Amino acid sequence: MDPHLLRTYVTVARLASFSEAARELGYTQSAVSQHIAALEQDLGAALLTRRPVAPTPAGTRLLEHASPLLLRLDAARAEVIRMAAAPEQGLTLAVAPAALTRRTAEALPPTGVTLSVLPRDEIPAAVATGAVDLGLVDGLAAPNDPLRLPDVAPLTARGVGQEPVAVLLPADHPLARRSGLRLDDLVDARWLDAPATGVPLAQLRAAGGTSGFRPALRYDGTDLRTLTTLAAAGHGLTLLPRSVAVGVPGTVAVPLTAPRVVHRTELLHAGALRGPAAALAARLDVTRS
């Protein structure tokens, strides 16, 4: 299967338009049509309906395979280029909003760092494809257990640290005076759905073994201050690492006592560490997960 044809197909399916796909890819519309026809001939199946442009059942199934296949090709290309290139003097680092602790920030080189805050789900792909040298991701885990990360490409995950988690409540919330909270107590509470910033509700459901934790408001940004402001205003609860939750004006951070989970942070990289990336890992004294 020709990856060039596959990329064209994915673009057409995403944009639902041959002409828009041609514009994005820099091809003529005729070339895009020829790519799709060639791929359909190769697979012996119709992949798209034309009016409207939409995947057929076979095309939908191909899309499920296409993204990880293309990502792995991009990751392989990036790793080979990295191996052949001279070590860079700078360092590019992608971090999830709650993953950058003070300890990690203090370990960064004084100059030459480019830091990007990304939704945690985007960071593994950014590392795999060489968009950044390193990634810092976070999430809920049992103490000393590794995070469950998407299998986008061969990546190495190294534990950076873990800390207790706390439920962020408005100061006047009925549960704010508690010394600790169980996740079972909060199944029917109003929650902030902030998958890129707070602990995703899917992780809460998995930890609690329930389908509860209904969202009251969804926040799709990556700014922690916005998330904590929403919590302080009573729009919903959120679960955060204790170091982030404590001291937010207008809120109370109540420790989560059960189940026994922690906020874990891991450093991601592809291939062997070199240059400033290796130096940062050494300063953090991380160990392979």
Tab-separated table of C-alpha atoms in Angstrom:
chain	number	residue	atom	x	y	z
A	1	MET	CA	0.000	0.000	0.000
A	2	ASP	CA	1.537	3.294	-1.120
A	3	PRO	CA	1.758	5.669	1.886
A	4	HIS	CA	1.401	8.687	-0.423
A	5	LEU	CA	-1.968	7.387	-1.587
A	6	LEU	CA	-2.932	6.615	2.003
A	7	ARG	CA	-2.105	10.174	3.118
A	8	THR	CA	-4.243	11.547	0.313
A	9	TYR	CA	-7.139	9.310	1.345
A	10	VAL	CA	-6.897	10.340	5.017
A	11	THR	CA	-6.879	14.022	4.022
A	12	VAL	CA	-9.904	13.685	1.737
A	13	ALA	CA	-11.822	11.762	4.413
A	14	ARG	CA	-10.933	14.335	7.093
A	15	LEU	CA	-11.924	17.332	4.978
A	16	ALA	CA	-14.851	15.588	3.217
A	17	SER	CA	-13.760	17.313	0.026
A	18	PHE	CA	-11.513	16.452	-2.920
A	19	SER	CA	-10.903	20.116	-3.715
A	20	GLU	CA	-10.033	21.061	-0.119
A	21	ALA	CA	-7.704	18.071	0.132
A	22	ALA	CA	-5.989	19.109	-3.119
A	23	ARG	CA	-5.493	22.622	-1.748
A	24	GLU	CA	-4.032	21.361	1.543
A	25	LEU	CA	-1.737	18.794	-0.085
A	26	GLY	CA	-0.612	21.019	-2.937
A	27	TYR	CA	-1.967	18.704	-5.651
A	28	THR	CA	-4.460	19.282	-8.414
A	29	GLN	CA	-7.952	17.968	-7.809
A	30	SER	CA	-7.429	15.566	-10.699
A	31	ALA	CA	-4.321	14.138	-8.991
A	32	VAL	CA	-6.235	13.639	-5.757
A	33	SER	CA	-8.980	11.780	-7.623
A	34	GLN	CA	-6.343	9.606	-9.301
A	35	HIS	CA	-4.752	8.806	-5.918
A	36	ILE	CA	-8.073	7.692	-4.470
A	37	ALA	CA	-8.899	5.631	-7.554
A	38	ALA	CA	-5.484	3.954	-7.448
A	39	LEU	CA	-5.862	3.106	-3.750
A	40	GLU	CA	-9.361	1.707	-4.286
A	41	GLN	CA	-8.066	-0.400	-7.166
A	42	ASP	CA	-5.173	-1.672	-5.060
A	43	LEU	CA	-7.487	-2.691	-2.210
A	44	GLY	CA	-10.351	-3.859	-4.393
A	45	ALA	CA	-12.884	-1.856	-2.411
A	46	ALA	CA	-14.697	1.471	-2.659
A	47	LEU	CA	-13.389	3.737	0.084
A	48	LEU	CA	-15.415	6.931	-0.402
A	49	THR	CA	-18.853	7.915	-1.540
A	50	ARG	CA	-18.679	10.972	-3.774
A	51	ARG	CA	-21.881	12.906	-3.035
A	52	PRO	CA	-21.459	13.589	-0.200
A	53	VAL	CA	-17.786	12.713	0.247
A	54	ALA	CA	-17.736	10.261	3.131
A	55	PRO	CA	-15.985	6.979	3.998
A	56	THR	CA	-17.687	3.716	3.121
A	57	PRO	CA	-17.642	0.957	5.756
A	58	ALA	CA	-14.405	-0.317	4.205
A	59	GLY	CA	-13.043	3.233	4.160
A	60	THR	CA	-13.908	3.720	7.827
A	61	ARG	CA	-12.034	0.558	8.690
A	62	LEU	CA	-9.019	1.732	6.688
A	63	LEU	CA	-9.010	5.039	8.580
A	64	GLU	CA	-8.679	3.129	11.844
A	65	HIS	CA	-5.462	1.586	10.541
A	66	ALA	CA	-4.176	4.590	8.620
A	67	SER	CA	-3.376	7.043	11.411
A	68	PRO	CA	-1.103	4.707	13.433
A	69	LEU	CA	0.523	3.410	10.228
A	70	LEU	CA	1.358	6.900	8.975
A	71	LEU	CA	2.494	8.000	12.418
A	72	ARG	CA	4.912	5.094	12.642
A	73	LEU	CA	6.308	5.952	9.218
A	74	ASP	CA	6.832	9.541	10.353
A	75	ALA	CA	8.420	8.299	13.587
A	76	ALA	CA	10.813	5.994	11.709
A	77	ARG	CA	11.868	8.816	9.394
A	78	ALA	CA	12.391	11.196	12.301
A	79	GLU	CA	14.505	8.694	14.254
A	80	VAL	CA	16.773	7.932	11.293
A	81	ILE	CA	17.256	11.651	10.675
A	82	ARG	CA	18.056	12.176	14.365
A	83	MET	CA	20.656	9.400	14.303
A	84	ALA	CA	22.381	10.843	11.245
A	85	ALA	CA	22.342	14.442	12.427
A	86	ALA	CA	24.829	16.139	14.712
A	87	PRO	CA	23.567	16.681	18.270
A	88	GLU	CA	21.610	19.905	18.588
A	89	GLN	CA	22.666	22.511	21.119
A	90	GLY	CA	19.077	23.468	21.952
A	91	LEU	CA	16.299	21.458	23.542
A	92	THR	CA	12.618	21.290	22.565
A	93	LEU	CA	10.262	20.024	25.237
A	94	ALA	CA	6.498	19.442	25.188
A	95	VAL	CA	4.729	19.304	28.540
A	96	ALA	CA	1.210	18.518	29.661
A	97	PRO	CA	-0.264	21.422	31.687
A	98	ALA	CA	0.127	19.775	35.102
A	99	ALA	CA	3.285	17.804	34.312
A	100	LEU	CA	5.914	20.519	34.772
A	101	THR	CA	6.871	20.554	38.446
A	102	ARG	CA	9.207	23.057	40.039
A	103	ARG	CA	11.880	20.361	40.327
A	104	THR	CA	11.710	19.682	36.599
A	105	ALA	CA	11.714	23.391	35.754
A	106	GLU	CA	14.822	23.920	37.881
A	107	ALA	CA	16.564	21.094	35.989
A	108	LEU	CA	16.105	22.797	32.607
A	109	PRO	CA	19.177	24.366	30.997
A	110	PRO	CA	19.396	28.145	31.570
A	111	THR	CA	19.339	28.853	27.812
A	112	GLY	CA	18.399	27.169	24.547
A	113	VAL	CA	15.074	25.640	25.654
A	114	THR	CA	11.854	25.832	23.663
A	115	LEU	CA	8.911	24.672	25.774
A	116	SER	CA	5.403	23.990	24.463
A	117	VAL	CA	2.317	23.204	26.535
A	118	LEU	CA	0.233	20.582	24.709
A	119	PRO	CA	-2.732	18.365	25.547
A	120	ARG	CA	-1.257	15.221	27.077
A	121	ASP	CA	-2.679	12.974	24.333
A	122	GLU	CA	-0.739	14.882	21.652
A	123	ILE	CA	2.664	14.614	23.302
A	124	PRO	CA	3.586	10.987	22.432
A	125	ALA	CA	3.029	11.672	18.722
A	126	ALA	CA	5.016	14.921	18.933
A	127	VAL	CA	7.966	13.038	20.435
A	128	ALA	CA	7.660	10.107	18.022
A	129	THR	CA	7.670	12.290	14.917
A	130	GLY	CA	10.579	14.451	16.065
A	131	ALA	CA	8.487	17.598	16.526
A	132	VAL	CA	10.055	17.824	20.003
A	133	ASP	CA	13.062	16.183	21.649
A	134	LEU	CA	11.339	15.237	24.890
A	135	GLY	CA	7.843	15.096	26.337
A	136	LEU	CA	6.497	15.275	29.872
A	137	VAL	CA	3.179	13.487	30.328
A	138	ASP	CA	1.119	12.877	33.429
A	139	GLY	CA	-1.872	10.963	34.688
A	140	LEU	CA	-3.363	8.824	37.430
A	141	ALA	CA	-1.622	5.587	38.371
A	142	ALA	CA	-1.233	3.230	41.275
A	143	PRO	CA	1.883	4.124	43.289
A	144	ASN	CA	5.049	3.197	41.340
A	145	ASP	CA	3.045	1.899	38.369
A	146	PRO	CA	3.774	3.260	34.863
A	147	LEU	CA	1.251	5.329	32.968
A	148	ARG	CA	-0.833	3.727	30.251
A	149	LEU	CA	0.260	5.566	27.122
A	150	PRO	CA	-1.036	5.245	23.553
A	151	ASP	CA	1.035	2.875	21.414
A	152	VAL	CA	1.864	5.404	18.708
A	153	ALA	CA	5.488	4.350	18.114
A	154	PRO	CA	8.446	2.865	19.980
A	155	LEU	CA	9.015	5.332	22.819
A	156	THR	CA	10.915	5.139	26.087
A	157	ALA	CA	9.071	6.329	29.193
A	158	ARG	CA	11.068	7.236	32.273
A	159	GLY	CA	9.500	8.020	35.635
A	160	VAL	CA	10.143	11.579	36.823
A	161	GLY	CA	8.029	11.686	39.960
A	162	GLN	CA	4.715	11.122	41.645
A	163	GLU	CA	2.698	12.942	44.272
A	164	PRO	CA	-0.697	12.709	46.009
A	165	VAL	CA	-3.812	14.039	44.308
A	166	ALA	CA	-6.490	16.310	45.709
A	167	VAL	CA	-10.054	17.231	44.781
A	168	LEU	CA	-10.371	20.954	44.102
A	169	LEU	CA	-13.615	22.301	45.601
A	170	PRO	CA	-15.091	25.789	45.933
A	171	ALA	CA	-14.483	27.083	49.464
A	172	ASP	CA	-18.228	26.996	50.200
A	173	HIS	CA	-18.790	23.465	48.875
A	174	PRO	CA	-20.545	21.095	51.346
A	175	LEU	CA	-17.557	18.704	51.201
A	176	ALA	CA	-14.886	21.365	51.650
A	177	ARG	CA	-14.518	20.703	55.396
A	178	ARG	CA	-13.711	17.031	54.926
A	179	SER	CA	-10.200	15.854	55.834
A	180	GLY	CA	-10.269	13.389	52.958
A	181	LEU	CA	-12.552	12.162	50.191
A	182	ARG	CA	-13.162	8.829	48.550
A	183	LEU	CA	-13.808	8.684	44.842
A	184	ASP	CA	-16.998	6.752	45.626
A	185	ASP	CA	-18.308	9.851	47.422
A	186	LEU	CA	-18.015	11.911	44.245
A	187	VAL	CA	-19.570	9.738	41.539
A	188	ASP	CA	-22.710	11.894	41.369
A	189	ALA	CA	-20.975	15.265	41.781
A	190	ARG	CA	-20.719	17.873	39.037
A	191	TRP	CA	-17.313	17.623	37.347
A	192	LEU	CA	-15.271	19.776	35.025
A	193	ASP	CA	-14.467	17.810	31.889
A	194	ALA	CA	-10.967	19.087	31.073
A	195	PRO	CA	-9.202	16.177	29.346
A	196	ALA	CA	-6.146	18.200	28.299
A	197	THR	CA	-5.582	19.881	31.671
A	198	GLY	CA	-7.113	18.043	34.635
A	199	VAL	CA	-7.404	14.313	35.194
A	200	PRO	CA	-9.622	13.030	32.347
A	201	LEU	CA	-13.020	11.790	33.504
A	202	ALA	CA	-12.337	8.508	31.716
A	203	GLN	CA	-9.471	7.913	34.150
A	204	LEU	CA	-11.750	8.665	37.091
A	205	ARG	CA	-14.310	6.187	35.784
A	206	ALA	CA	-11.618	3.545	35.366
A	207	ALA	CA	-10.226	4.190	38.863
A	208	GLY	CA	-13.695	4.142	40.410
A	209	GLY	CA	-15.014	1.233	38.359
A	210	THR	CA	-18.141	3.164	37.465
A	211	SER	CA	-19.789	5.007	34.601
A	212	GLY	CA	-20.518	8.064	36.765
A	213	PHE	CA	-18.641	11.376	36.989
A	214	ARG	CA	-20.960	13.349	34.734
A	215	PRO	CA	-19.503	16.525	33.242
A	216	ALA	CA	-21.118	19.873	34.089
A	217	LEU	CA	-18.849	21.957	31.869
A	218	ARG	CA	-16.190	21.049	29.302
A	219	TYR	CA	-12.942	22.972	29.034
A	220	ASP	CA	-10.757	22.165	26.015
A	221	GLY	CA	-7.846	24.500	26.781
A	222	THR	CA	-4.471	23.888	28.414
A	223	ASP	CA	-4.362	26.739	30.925
A	224	LEU	CA	-4.387	25.548	34.532
A	225	ARG	CA	-5.442	28.929	35.873
A	226	THR	CA	-8.590	28.855	33.743
A	227	LEU	CA	-9.411	25.382	35.044
A	228	THR	CA	-8.936	26.343	38.693
A	229	THR	CA	-10.939	29.555	38.196
A	230	LEU	CA	-13.841	27.491	36.848
A	231	ALA	CA	-13.604	25.211	39.877
A	232	ALA	CA	-13.545	28.177	42.274
A	233	ALA	CA	-16.651	29.598	40.587
A	234	GLY	CA	-18.556	26.380	41.267
A	235	HIS	CA	-18.776	25.049	37.714
A	236	GLY	CA	-17.548	21.621	38.761
A	237	LEU	CA	-14.903	19.627	40.607
A	238	THR	CA	-11.523	18.637	39.254
A	239	LEU	CA	-8.760	16.325	40.425
A	240	LEU	CA	-5.223	17.746	40.383
A	241	PRO	CA	-1.776	16.988	41.799
A	242	ARG	CA	-1.634	18.325	45.338
A	243	SER	CA	1.130	20.832	44.539
A	244	VAL	CA	-1.134	22.438	41.920
A	245	ALA	CA	-4.382	22.287	43.905
A	246	VAL	CA	-3.187	23.702	47.230
A	247	GLY	CA	-3.416	27.470	47.632
A	248	VAL	CA	-5.765	28.265	44.728
A	249	PRO	CA	-7.812	31.338	45.788
A	250	GLY	CA	-11.451	30.607	46.553
A	251	THR	CA	-10.945	26.841	46.738
A	252	VAL	CA	-10.103	24.037	49.128
A	253	ALA	CA	-7.917	21.081	48.119
A	254	VAL	CA	-9.157	17.924	49.859
A	255	PRO	CA	-6.863	14.861	49.631
A	256	LEU	CA	-8.206	11.839	47.769
A	257	THR	CA	-7.897	8.910	50.181
A	258	ALA	CA	-9.345	6.060	48.132
A	259	PRO	CA	-8.617	4.446	45.805
A	260	ARG	CA	-4.878	4.696	46.388
A	261	VAL	CA	-3.684	6.543	43.307
A	262	VAL	CA	-1.052	9.177	42.622
A	263	HIS	CA	-0.325	11.816	40.021
A	264	ARG	CA	2.579	10.362	38.022
A	265	THR	CA	4.830	12.201	35.579
A	266	GLU	CA	6.955	10.523	32.927
A	267	LEU	CA	9.623	11.737	30.519
A	268	LEU	CA	9.210	10.445	26.958
A	269	HIS	CA	11.847	10.166	24.263
A	270	ALA	CA	12.463	8.274	21.029
A	271	GLY	CA	15.780	6.552	20.424
A	272	ALA	CA	18.931	7.212	22.418
A	273	LEU	CA	19.218	10.402	24.413
A	274	ARG	CA	21.944	12.801	23.287
A	275	GLY	CA	23.124	16.304	24.002
A	276	PRO	CA	20.903	18.565	26.129
A	277	ALA	CA	18.146	15.926	26.280
A	278	ALA	CA	20.533	13.418	27.866
A	279	ALA	CA	21.804	16.077	30.255
A	280	LEU	CA	18.273	16.945	31.393
A	281	ALA	CA	17.425	13.279	31.996
A	282	ALA	CA	20.599	12.902	34.033
A	283	ARG	CA	19.761	15.960	36.154
A	284	LEU	CA	16.326	14.552	36.828
A	285	ASP	CA	17.942	11.214	37.730
A	286	VAL	CA	15.104	9.388	36.023
A	287	THR	CA	14.806	5.628	35.701
A	288	ARG	CA	13.265	3.649	32.876
A	289	SER	CA	9.678	2.623	33.551
